XYZ file of C-alpha atoms in Angstrom:
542
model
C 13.098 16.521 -61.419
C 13.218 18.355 -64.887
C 12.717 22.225 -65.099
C 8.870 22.345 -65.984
C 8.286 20.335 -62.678
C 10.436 22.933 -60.765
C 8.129 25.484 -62.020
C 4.903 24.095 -61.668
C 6.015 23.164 -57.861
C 6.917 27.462 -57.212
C 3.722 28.729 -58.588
C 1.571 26.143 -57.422
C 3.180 26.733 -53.989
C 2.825 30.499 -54.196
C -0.945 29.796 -54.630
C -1.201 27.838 -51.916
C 0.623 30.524 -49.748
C -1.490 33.182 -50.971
C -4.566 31.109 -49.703
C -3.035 30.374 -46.057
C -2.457 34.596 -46.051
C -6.060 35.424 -46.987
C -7.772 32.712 -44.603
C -5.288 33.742 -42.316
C -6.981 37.496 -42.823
C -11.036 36.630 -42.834
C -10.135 34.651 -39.572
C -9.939 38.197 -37.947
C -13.569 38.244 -38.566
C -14.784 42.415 -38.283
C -11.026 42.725 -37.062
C -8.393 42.900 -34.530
C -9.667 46.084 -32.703
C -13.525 44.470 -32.864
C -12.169 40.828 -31.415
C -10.505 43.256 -28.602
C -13.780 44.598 -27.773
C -15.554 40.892 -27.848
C -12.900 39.838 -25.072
C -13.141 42.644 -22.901
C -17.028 41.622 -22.400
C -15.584 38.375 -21.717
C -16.643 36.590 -24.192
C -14.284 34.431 -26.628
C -14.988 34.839 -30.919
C -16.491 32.644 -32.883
C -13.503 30.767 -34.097
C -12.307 30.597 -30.328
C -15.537 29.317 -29.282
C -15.392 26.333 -32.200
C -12.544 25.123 -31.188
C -13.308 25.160 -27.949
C -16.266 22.913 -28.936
C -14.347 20.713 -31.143
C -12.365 17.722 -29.896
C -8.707 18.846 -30.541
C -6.817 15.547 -31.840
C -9.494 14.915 -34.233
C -9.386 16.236 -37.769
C -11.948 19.111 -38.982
C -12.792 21.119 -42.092
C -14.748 24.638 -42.295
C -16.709 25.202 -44.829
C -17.793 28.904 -46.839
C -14.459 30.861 -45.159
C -14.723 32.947 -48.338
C -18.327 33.380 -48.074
C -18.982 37.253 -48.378
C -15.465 38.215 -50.126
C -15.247 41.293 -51.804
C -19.157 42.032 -51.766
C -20.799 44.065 -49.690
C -18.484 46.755 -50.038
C -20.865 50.025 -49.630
C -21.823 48.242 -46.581
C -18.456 47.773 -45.368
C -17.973 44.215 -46.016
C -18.739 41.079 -44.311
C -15.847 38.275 -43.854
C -17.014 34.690 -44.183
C -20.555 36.062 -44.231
C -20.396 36.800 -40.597
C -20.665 33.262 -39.586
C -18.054 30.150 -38.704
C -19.080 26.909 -39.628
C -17.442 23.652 -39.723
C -17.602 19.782 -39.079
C -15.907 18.123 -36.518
C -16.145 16.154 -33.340
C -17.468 16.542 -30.036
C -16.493 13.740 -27.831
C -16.227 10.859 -30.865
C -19.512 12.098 -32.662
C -19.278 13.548 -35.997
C -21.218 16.932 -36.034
C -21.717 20.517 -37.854
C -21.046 23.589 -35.922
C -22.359 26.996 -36.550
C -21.166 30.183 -34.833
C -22.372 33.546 -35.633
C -19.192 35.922 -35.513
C -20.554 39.475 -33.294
C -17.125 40.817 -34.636
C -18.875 41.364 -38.243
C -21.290 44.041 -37.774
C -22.983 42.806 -34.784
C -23.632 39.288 -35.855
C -26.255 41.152 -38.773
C -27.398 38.543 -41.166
C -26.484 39.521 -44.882
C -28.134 37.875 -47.857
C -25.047 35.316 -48.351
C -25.136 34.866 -44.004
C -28.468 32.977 -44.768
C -26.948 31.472 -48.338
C -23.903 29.672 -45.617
C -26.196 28.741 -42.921
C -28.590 27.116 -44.728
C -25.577 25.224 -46.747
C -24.759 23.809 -42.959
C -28.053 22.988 -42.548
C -28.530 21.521 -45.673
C -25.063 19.119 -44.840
C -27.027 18.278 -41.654
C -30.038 17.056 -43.343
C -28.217 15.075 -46.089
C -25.647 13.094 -43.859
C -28.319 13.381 -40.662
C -25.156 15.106 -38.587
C -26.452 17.136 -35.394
C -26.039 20.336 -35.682
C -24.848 22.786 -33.033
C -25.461 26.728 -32.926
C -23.408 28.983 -31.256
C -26.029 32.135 -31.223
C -24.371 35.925 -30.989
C -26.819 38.137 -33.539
C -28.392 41.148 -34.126
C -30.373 39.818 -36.564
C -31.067 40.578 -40.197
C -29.250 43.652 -41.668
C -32.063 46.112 -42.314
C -30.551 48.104 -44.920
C -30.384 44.524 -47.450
C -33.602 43.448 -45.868
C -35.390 43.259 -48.991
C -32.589 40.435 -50.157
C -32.868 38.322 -47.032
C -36.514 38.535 -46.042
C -38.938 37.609 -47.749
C -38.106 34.574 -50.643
C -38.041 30.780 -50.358
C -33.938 30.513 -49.556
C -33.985 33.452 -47.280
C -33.987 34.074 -43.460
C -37.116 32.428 -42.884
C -35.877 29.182 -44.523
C -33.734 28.638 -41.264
C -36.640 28.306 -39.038
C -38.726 25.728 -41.407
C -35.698 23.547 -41.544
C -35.536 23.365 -37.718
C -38.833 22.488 -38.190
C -38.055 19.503 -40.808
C -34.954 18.223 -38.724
C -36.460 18.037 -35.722
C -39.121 15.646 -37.496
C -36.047 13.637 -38.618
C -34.650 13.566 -35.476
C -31.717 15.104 -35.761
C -30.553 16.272 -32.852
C -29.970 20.343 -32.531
C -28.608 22.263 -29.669
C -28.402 26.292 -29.200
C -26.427 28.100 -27.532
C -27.704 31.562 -26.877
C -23.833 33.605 -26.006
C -24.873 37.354 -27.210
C -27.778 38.676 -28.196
C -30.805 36.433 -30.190
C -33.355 38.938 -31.190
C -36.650 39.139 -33.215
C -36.751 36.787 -35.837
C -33.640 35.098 -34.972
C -35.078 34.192 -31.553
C -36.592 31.133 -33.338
C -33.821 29.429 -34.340
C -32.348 28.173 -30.947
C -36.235 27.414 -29.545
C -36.836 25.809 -32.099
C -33.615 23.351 -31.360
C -34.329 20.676 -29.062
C -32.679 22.295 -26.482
C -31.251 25.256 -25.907
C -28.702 26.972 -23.304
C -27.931 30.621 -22.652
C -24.805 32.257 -20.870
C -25.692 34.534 -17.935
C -25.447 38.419 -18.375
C -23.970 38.343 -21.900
C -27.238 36.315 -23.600
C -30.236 37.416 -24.231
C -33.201 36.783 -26.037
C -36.432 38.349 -27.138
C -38.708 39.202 -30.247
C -38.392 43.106 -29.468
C -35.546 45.095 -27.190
C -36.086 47.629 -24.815
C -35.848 50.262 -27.138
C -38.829 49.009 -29.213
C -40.658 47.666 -26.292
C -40.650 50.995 -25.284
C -41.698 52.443 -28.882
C -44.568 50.330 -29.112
C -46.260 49.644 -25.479
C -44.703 51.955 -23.208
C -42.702 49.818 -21.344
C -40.031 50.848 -19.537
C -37.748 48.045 -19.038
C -33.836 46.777 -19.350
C -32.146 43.543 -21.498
C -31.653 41.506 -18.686
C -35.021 41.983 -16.973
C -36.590 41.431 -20.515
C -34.573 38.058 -22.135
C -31.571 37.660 -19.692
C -30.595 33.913 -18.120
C -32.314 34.373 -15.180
C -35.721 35.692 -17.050
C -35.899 32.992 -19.287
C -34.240 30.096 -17.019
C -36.226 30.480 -14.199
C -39.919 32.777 -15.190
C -40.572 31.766 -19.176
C -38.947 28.366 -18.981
C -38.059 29.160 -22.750
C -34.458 28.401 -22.386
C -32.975 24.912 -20.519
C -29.604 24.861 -19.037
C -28.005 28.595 -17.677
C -24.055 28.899 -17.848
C -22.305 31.321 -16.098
C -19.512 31.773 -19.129
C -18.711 30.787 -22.491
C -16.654 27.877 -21.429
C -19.445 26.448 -19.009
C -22.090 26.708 -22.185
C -19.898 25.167 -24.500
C -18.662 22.485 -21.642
C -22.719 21.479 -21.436
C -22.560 21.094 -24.874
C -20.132 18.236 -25.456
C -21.501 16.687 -21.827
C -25.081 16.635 -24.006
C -23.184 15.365 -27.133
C -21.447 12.467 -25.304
C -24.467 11.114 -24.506
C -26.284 10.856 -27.846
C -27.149 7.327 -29.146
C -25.622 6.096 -31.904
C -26.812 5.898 -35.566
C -27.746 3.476 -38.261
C -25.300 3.807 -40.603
C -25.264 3.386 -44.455
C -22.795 0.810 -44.453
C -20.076 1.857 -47.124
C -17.288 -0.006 -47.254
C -13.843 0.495 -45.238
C -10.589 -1.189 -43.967
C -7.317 -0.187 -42.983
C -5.834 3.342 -44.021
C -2.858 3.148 -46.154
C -0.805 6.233 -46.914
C -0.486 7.037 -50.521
C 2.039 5.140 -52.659
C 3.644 8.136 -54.426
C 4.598 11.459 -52.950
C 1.723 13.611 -52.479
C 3.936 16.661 -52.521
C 5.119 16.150 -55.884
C 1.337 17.129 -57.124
C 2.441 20.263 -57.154
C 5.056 20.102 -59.213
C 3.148 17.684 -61.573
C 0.073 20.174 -62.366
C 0.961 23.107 -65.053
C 1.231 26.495 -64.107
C -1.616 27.055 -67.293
C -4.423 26.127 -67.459
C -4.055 24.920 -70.860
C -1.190 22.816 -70.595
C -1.634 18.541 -70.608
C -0.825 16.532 -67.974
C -1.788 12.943 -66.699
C -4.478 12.545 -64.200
C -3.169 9.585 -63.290
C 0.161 10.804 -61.835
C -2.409 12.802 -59.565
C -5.072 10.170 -58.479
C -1.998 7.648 -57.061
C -0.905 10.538 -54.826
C -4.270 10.899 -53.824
C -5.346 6.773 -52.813
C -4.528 4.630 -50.419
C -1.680 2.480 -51.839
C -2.028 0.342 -54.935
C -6.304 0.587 -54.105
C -6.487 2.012 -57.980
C -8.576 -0.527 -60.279
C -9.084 1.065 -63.797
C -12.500 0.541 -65.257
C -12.358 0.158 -69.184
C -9.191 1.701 -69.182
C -8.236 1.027 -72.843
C -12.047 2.951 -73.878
C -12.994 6.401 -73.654
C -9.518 7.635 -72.979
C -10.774 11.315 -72.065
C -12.215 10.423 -68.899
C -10.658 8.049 -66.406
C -13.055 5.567 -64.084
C -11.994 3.357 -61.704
C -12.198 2.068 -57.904
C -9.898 3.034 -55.242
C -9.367 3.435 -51.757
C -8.902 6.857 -49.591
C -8.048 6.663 -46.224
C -9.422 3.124 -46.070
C -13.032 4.023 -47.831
C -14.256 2.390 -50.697
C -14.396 5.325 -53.601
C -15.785 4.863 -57.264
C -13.147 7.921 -59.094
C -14.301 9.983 -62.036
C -11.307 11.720 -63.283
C -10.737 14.244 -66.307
C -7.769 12.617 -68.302
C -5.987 15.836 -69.205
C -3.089 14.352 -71.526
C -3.837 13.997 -75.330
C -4.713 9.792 -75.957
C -5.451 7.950 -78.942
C -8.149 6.187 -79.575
C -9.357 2.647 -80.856
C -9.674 4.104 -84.350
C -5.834 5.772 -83.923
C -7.270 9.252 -83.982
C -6.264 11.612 -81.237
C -8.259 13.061 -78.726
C -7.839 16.080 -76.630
C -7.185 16.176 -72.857
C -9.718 17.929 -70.695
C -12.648 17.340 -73.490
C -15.299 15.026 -72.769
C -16.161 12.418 -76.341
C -18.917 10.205 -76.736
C -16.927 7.228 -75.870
C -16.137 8.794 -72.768
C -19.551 9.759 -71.646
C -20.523 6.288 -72.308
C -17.812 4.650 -69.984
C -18.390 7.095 -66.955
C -22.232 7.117 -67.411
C -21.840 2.877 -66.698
C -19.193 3.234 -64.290
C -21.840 5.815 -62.056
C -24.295 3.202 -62.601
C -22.086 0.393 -61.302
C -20.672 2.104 -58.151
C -24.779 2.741 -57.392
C -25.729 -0.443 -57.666
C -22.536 -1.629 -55.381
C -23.091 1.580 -52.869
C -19.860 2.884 -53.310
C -19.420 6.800 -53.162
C -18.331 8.695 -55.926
C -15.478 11.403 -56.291
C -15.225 13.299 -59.390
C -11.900 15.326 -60.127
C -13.014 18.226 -62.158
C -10.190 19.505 -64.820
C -12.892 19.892 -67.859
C -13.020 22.025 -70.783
C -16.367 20.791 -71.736
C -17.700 18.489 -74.741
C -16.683 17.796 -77.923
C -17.796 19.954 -80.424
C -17.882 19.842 -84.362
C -19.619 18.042 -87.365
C -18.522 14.707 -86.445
C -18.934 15.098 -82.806
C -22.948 16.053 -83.565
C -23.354 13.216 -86.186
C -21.821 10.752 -83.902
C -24.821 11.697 -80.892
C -22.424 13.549 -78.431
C -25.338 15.382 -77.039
C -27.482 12.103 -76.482
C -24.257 10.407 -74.564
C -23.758 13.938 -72.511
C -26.948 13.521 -71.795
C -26.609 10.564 -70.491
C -24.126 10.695 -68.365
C -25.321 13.955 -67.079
C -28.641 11.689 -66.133
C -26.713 9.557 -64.322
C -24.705 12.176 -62.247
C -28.320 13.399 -61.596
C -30.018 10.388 -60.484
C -26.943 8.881 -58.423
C -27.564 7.906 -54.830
C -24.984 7.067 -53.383
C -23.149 10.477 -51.891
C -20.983 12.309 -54.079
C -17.743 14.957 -53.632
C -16.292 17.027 -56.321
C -13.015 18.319 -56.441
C -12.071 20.893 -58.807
C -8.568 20.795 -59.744
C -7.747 22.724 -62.391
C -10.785 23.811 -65.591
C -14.604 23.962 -64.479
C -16.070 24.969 -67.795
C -19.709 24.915 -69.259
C -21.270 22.067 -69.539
C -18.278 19.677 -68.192
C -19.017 20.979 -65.006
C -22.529 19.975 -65.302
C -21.420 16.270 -66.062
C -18.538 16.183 -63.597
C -20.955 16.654 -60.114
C -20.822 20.976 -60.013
C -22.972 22.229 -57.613
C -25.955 22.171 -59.296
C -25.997 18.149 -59.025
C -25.760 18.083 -55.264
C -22.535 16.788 -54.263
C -22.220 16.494 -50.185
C -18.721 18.867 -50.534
C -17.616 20.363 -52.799
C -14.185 22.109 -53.024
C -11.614 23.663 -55.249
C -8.130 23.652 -55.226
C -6.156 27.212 -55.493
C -5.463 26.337 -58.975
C -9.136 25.797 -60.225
C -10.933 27.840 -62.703
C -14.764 28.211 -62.676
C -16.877 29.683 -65.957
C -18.533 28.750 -69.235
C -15.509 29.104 -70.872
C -12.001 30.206 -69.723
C -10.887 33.822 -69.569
C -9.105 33.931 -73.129
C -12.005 32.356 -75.462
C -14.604 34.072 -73.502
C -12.772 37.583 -73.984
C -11.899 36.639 -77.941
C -16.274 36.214 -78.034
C -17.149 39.255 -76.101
C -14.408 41.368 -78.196
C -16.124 40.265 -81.318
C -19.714 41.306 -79.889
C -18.204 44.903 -78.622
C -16.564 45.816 -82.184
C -19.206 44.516 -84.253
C -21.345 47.208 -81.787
C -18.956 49.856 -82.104
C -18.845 49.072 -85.978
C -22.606 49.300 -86.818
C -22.558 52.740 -84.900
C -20.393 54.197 -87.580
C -17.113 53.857 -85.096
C -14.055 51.907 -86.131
C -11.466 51.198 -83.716
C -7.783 50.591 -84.337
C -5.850 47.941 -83.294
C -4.273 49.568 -80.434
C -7.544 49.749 -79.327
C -8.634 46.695 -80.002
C -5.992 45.453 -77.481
C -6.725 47.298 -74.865
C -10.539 46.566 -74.962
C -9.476 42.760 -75.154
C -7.380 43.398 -71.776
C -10.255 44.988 -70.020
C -12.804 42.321 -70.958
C -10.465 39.589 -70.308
C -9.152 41.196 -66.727
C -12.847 41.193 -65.854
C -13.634 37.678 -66.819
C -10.743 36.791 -65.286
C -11.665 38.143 -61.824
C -14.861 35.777 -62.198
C -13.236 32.632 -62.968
C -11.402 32.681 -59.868
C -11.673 30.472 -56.907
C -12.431 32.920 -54.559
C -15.091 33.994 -56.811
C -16.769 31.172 -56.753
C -16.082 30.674 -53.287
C -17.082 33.866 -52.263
C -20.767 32.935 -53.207
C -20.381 29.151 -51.736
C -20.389 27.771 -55.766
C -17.767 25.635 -53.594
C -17.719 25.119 -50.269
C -13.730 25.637 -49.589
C -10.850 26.258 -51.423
C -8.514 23.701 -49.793
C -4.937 22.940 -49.919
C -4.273 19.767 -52.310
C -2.467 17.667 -49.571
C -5.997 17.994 -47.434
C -7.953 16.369 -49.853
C -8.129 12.862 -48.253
C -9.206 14.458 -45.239
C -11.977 16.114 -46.796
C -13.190 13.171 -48.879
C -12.692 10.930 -45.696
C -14.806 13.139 -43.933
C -17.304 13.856 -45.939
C -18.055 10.159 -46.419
C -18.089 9.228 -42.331
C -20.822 12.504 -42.624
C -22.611 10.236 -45.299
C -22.973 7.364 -43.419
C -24.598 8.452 -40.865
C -27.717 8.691 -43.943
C -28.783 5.052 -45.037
C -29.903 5.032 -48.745
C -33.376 4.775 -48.860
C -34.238 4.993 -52.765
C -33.557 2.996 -55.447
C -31.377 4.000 -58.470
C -33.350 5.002 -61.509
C -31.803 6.699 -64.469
C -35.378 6.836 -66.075
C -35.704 7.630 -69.746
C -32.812 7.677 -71.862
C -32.282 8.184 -75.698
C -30.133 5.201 -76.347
């Protein structure tokens, strides 16, 4: 091992430490003294209750544990946007579970708690998972009302995709473990079946309070929406459990007994364990962002064993295609080549750029692995296109376009992995969010913008003085420097992972090792969804 790999291996295993520390710290939900309070009702958290749920010797993966970082500050915060979800198994069946934390201001839905739980649902109705919720709200936060009300991807979203999945028949069950009022009171009603856990549920479109305020009515909780009320009078609610273990016990009983589903078929055989090291990837990625390396060296620690077939390997150098194997799946790989190449003409090309060439190759290679049905996983370390006179004469934007069509029109299911640079338009090309990949997730090391912290500060800079200049006010180069620090420091808190993150740009920011597991996942999610279009890249200037 040389020096520059010893390096690489200590700061890319500080990042991953500092990651473990802060999920370790949003895991505590509204806090230790909160989760205290939450037991002595006897009732377990939200993360107690998943894993409860969960079936323990199978692998999961939680998505949006960053949701809500660092916003909401006036309002005190709100860690992982109030709300635990992640897939799993209950008793062999692959599902999605979503738990409203009560530790985080009462279970209060903030704009980004509807933002994460309509990402779950939104995984349910791609991959047709069921979909379990674990109910303990107050409902929406009235001071942000205004932001989670009223619009097409707010609260009210949640109760017209019920609606839609139910239609599709995917199953949903409710558990109703704290309160469920107002609005809220749809969502596990409007599941095909819902439980509630004696003396600590309840459920209701108004309280006592406001009962009271509006008819008259003098009357408790329990009397109102308790177990007992609802169980045995309404008939709104279908199984009562005395605890939180019995509800969540009736659960996997109901699970174990759903049918199973016709699958989309993708291909799989026999796991095989990578053939290099997969701990030496963090040794092999640079500590900059800016530095080369060779994709290559981090796709073999990433596929089964000698699975790796290179598709036109000697063309479009910049972008490496191929098929593969991870953890016995069939996977069509779109990889960022981030080592400088030379090309057919002996001119060198830049590492991290996407050229025409390579636009051209990956824009086939999508269209092959649709037509064979194999899934797709793109490994994001992108700078962006080509740019320049000869770049423009020689079409790039016609054979981004392209490939960007492709991306867009792809059926088969997608995952995105964002390794190192996310920037402008390569992200576009590469599967980001905006192109619907089933996961997508970012390693500690990733970088998301339209350009990276340095060039972006160099532009703003230049806007700012020219400003300052045409107001008569020349600044010296002392403070010239210090302006560039301040505009870079703040772009550089935005290209962050936990930005991103934070707003569920990504679902997760994952350690490297638990890629497979995530990609593995994410297609035994997918095919549970048969294809049911064909693929059709439409128009294309050729």
């Amino acid at each position: 091992m040389d020096l520059s790999f010893n390096k690489n291996e200590d700061h890319n295993k500080l990042l991953l430490s500092q990651l473990r520390k802060r999920l370790a710290q949003v895991k505590l939900g509204g806090g230790q003294s909160r989760i205290d309070k939450h037991h002595s009702k006897g009732k377990m958290t939200a993360h107690e209750r998943v894993e409860f749920l969960l079936d323990s010797k199978k692998p999961s993966i939680e998505i949006g544990a960053f949701a809500g970082e660092d916003m909401y500050k006036e309002h005190g915060g709100c860690p992982s946007g109030g709300v635990v979800v992640k897939i799993g198994y209950i008793k062999g069946k692959q599902c999605i579970v979503v738990a409203n934390d009560a530790t985080v201001k009462a279970g209060a839905w903030f704009p980004i708690t509807a933002k994460k739980n309509l990402r779950a649902q939104e995984i349910a109705i791609e991959n047709k998972l069921p979909i379990i919720y674990l109910v303990d709200s107050a409902g929406v936060y009235l001071p942000m009302q205004d932001e989670i009300f009223p619009d097409k991807e707010h609260f009210g979203r949640i109760f017209r995709n019920n609606a839609v999945m139910s239609s599709m028949g995917i199953t949903q069950i409710a558990a109703i473990m704290g309160s469920c009022v107002a609005g809220g009171a749809y969502l596990p009603i409007m599941s095909d079946e819902a439980l509630i856990v004696d003396k600590t549920g309840s459920i209701f479109l108004a309280g006592s309070y406001l009962v009271k305020a509006a008819i008259g009515e003098t009357i408790d909780n329990e009397t109102l929406g308790g177990a007992s009320t609802h169980c045995e009078i309404s008939g709104v609610t279908d199984y009562k459990a005395k605890d939180d273990k019995d509800a969540l016990t009736k659960i996997k009983n109901i699970v174990s007994k759903i049918g199973d589903f016709e699958k989309a078929g993708f291909n799989r055989t026999k796991t095989e364990l990578p053939s290099k090291n997969p701990e030496d990837i963090f040794g092999i990625l640079p500590k900059s962002r800016a530095e080369q390396y060779d994709m290559q060296e981090i796709i073999d620690r990433l596929v089964d064993a000698d699975t790796f077939e290179a598709y036109k390997d000697g063309y479009g150098k910049t972008i490496l295609t191929g098929y593969a194997r991870i953890d016995g799946w069939a996977v069509g790989i779109v990889a960022n080549q981030r080592k400088l190449v030379k090309n057919a003409k002996g001119e060198m090309q830049f590492g991290g750029v996407i050229y025409s060439d390579s636009a051209d190759k990956a824009t086939r290679f999508i269209a092959n692995c649709n037509q064979k049905r194999i899934p797709l996983v793109f490994l994001q370390d992108v700078t962006g296109f080509m740019v320049g006179s000869k770049s423009e004469h020689g079409g790039i934007i016609k054979d981004g376009a392209k490939m960007v069509n492709a991306v867009s029109n792809s059926v088969v299911p997608k995952f995105t992995v964002i390794i190192g640079n996310s920037y402008g338009a390569g992200n576009y090309a590469m599967c980001g969010k905006a192109y619907d990949p089933r996961l997508i997730v970012a390693w500690p090391s990733a970088e998301l913008a339209v350009m990276s912290g340095n060039s972006a500060a160099k532009v703003l800079l230049q806007i700012e003085t020219a400003s300052l200049k045409k107001k008569g006010k020349e600044i010296t180069k002392e403070e010239e420097t210090e302006l560039y620090d301040k505009i870079k420091a703040r772009y550089d808190e935005q290209i962050s992972p936990y930005y991103a993150a934070a707003r569920i740009w990504t679902d997760a920011i994952i350690d490297p090792l638990d890629t497979r597991t995530w990609i593995s996942m994410g297609i035994d999610a997918a095919n549970h969804a048969p294809i049911e279009k064909p693929f059709n890249m439409g128009i294309l200037q050729v």
